[in-house]
């Protein structure tokens, strides 16, 4: 075969690199792979509190549209009933500036 790449096509004989297919993910030729060189940082807190988020603009708009009665205390039940908060979590966090 005239190209000079006959039989084994320049891959040598036997072994992992002579086989067809993709190179091994994360293998860097014996050098320490980047996923082992970089430090592992942080974690996810398993018992973290989850808050329902409510923007101040939506709250003001609901009060203006008389969907919420503000004569008494404003609670989570009222926000869920008004459709401002989807469900009760560990509390409601009002986001925005006054």
Short mmCIF file of C-alpha atoms in Angstrom, two decimals:
data_model
loop_
_atom_site.label_atom_id
_atom_site.label_comp_id
_atom_site.label_asym_id
_atom_site.label_seq_id
_atom_site.Cartn_x
_atom_site.Cartn_y
_atom_site.Cartn_z
CA UNK A 1 0.00 0.00 0.00
CA UNK A 2 1.71 3.09 -1.31
CA UNK A 3 1.10 5.67 1.41
CA UNK A 4 3.49 4.06 3.84
CA UNK A 5 0.64 3.59 6.34
CA UNK A 6 -0.28 0.01 5.50
CA UNK A 7 -1.38 -2.84 7.80
CA UNK A 8 -1.57 -1.08 11.18
CA UNK A 9 -1.96 2.44 9.75
CA UNK A 10 0.89 3.86 11.84
CA UNK A 11 -0.76 2.89 15.15
CA UNK A 12 1.81 0.28 16.10
CA UNK A 13 0.94 -3.23 17.20
CA UNK A 14 -1.66 -4.15 19.85
CA UNK A 15 -2.40 -2.11 22.93
CA UNK A 16 -4.95 0.49 23.89
CA UNK A 17 -3.78 3.18 21.49
CA UNK A 18 -3.90 0.88 18.49
CA UNK A 19 -7.61 0.18 18.94
CA UNK A 20 -10.30 2.20 17.26
CA UNK A 21 -12.53 4.51 19.26
CA UNK A 22 -12.29 7.62 21.36
CA UNK A 23 -9.48 8.38 23.81
CA UNK A 24 -10.21 7.77 27.48
CA UNK A 25 -12.00 10.76 29.02
CA UNK A 26 -9.81 12.67 31.44
CA UNK A 27 -6.62 10.77 30.55
CA UNK A 28 -3.74 13.12 29.89
CA UNK A 29 -0.98 10.74 28.93
CA UNK A 30 0.26 9.98 32.44
CA UNK A 31 0.23 13.63 33.55
CA UNK A 32 -1.96 14.23 36.62
CA UNK A 33 -5.43 14.92 35.18
CA UNK A 34 -6.90 18.38 35.70
CA UNK A 35 -9.83 17.03 37.71
CA UNK A 36 -7.33 15.67 40.23
CA UNK A 37 -5.03 18.71 40.14
CA UNK A 38 -7.74 21.21 41.06
CA UNK A 39 -8.97 21.33 44.64
CA UNK A 40 -12.42 20.11 45.51
CA UNK A 41 -14.33 23.02 47.04
CA UNK A 42 -17.68 23.53 48.67
CA UNK A 43 -20.66 21.32 49.35
CA UNK A 44 -24.46 21.43 49.33
CA UNK A 45 -26.04 21.72 52.75
CA UNK A 46 -28.45 18.78 53.11
CA UNK A 47 -30.74 20.49 55.64
CA UNK A 48 -30.81 23.98 54.16
CA UNK A 49 -33.92 26.11 54.44
CA UNK A 50 -35.88 26.69 51.24
CA UNK A 51 -37.75 29.95 50.92
CA UNK A 52 -40.46 30.87 48.46
CA UNK A 53 -39.40 34.07 46.71
CA UNK A 54 -41.82 36.95 46.22
CA UNK A 55 -40.96 40.21 44.51
CA UNK A 56 -42.02 43.43 46.17
CA UNK A 57 -43.56 44.66 42.90
CA UNK A 58 -45.91 41.64 42.72
CA UNK A 59 -46.89 42.11 46.36
CA UNK A 60 -47.70 45.81 45.82
CA UNK A 61 -49.65 44.99 42.63
CA UNK A 62 -51.71 42.33 44.48
CA UNK A 63 -52.50 44.77 47.29
CA UNK A 64 -53.52 47.44 44.75
CA UNK A 65 -55.76 44.91 42.96
CA UNK A 66 -57.40 44.03 46.32
CA UNK A 67 -56.36 40.37 46.06
CA UNK A 68 -54.83 40.57 49.53
CA UNK A 69 -56.51 41.92 52.66
CA UNK A 70 -53.93 43.99 54.51
CA UNK A 71 -56.14 45.04 57.42
CA UNK A 72 -54.55 42.37 59.65
CA UNK A 73 -51.29 40.48 59.60
CA UNK A 74 -50.07 39.14 56.28
CA UNK A 75 -49.33 35.39 56.42
CA UNK A 76 -48.20 32.63 54.11
CA UNK A 77 -51.74 31.25 53.82
CA UNK A 78 -52.96 34.54 52.35
CA UNK A 79 -50.09 34.65 49.84
CA UNK A 80 -50.80 31.08 48.70
CA UNK A 81 -54.55 31.82 48.43
CA UNK A 82 -53.80 34.96 46.38
CA UNK A 83 -51.57 32.92 44.05
CA UNK A 84 -48.42 34.89 44.80
CA UNK A 85 -46.58 31.94 46.34
CA UNK A 86 -46.91 28.47 44.87
CA UNK A 87 -46.65 26.42 48.05
CA UNK A 88 -45.53 26.67 51.63
CA UNK A 89 -41.85 26.04 52.19
CA UNK A 90 -39.71 27.17 55.13
CA UNK A 91 -40.90 30.74 54.72
CA UNK A 92 -41.32 33.54 52.21
CA UNK A 93 -38.52 35.86 51.22
CA UNK A 94 -39.60 39.23 49.85
CA UNK A 95 -37.15 40.46 47.21
CA UNK A 96 -36.80 44.03 46.03
CA UNK A 97 -36.25 47.54 47.26
CA UNK A 98 -38.84 49.81 48.81
#
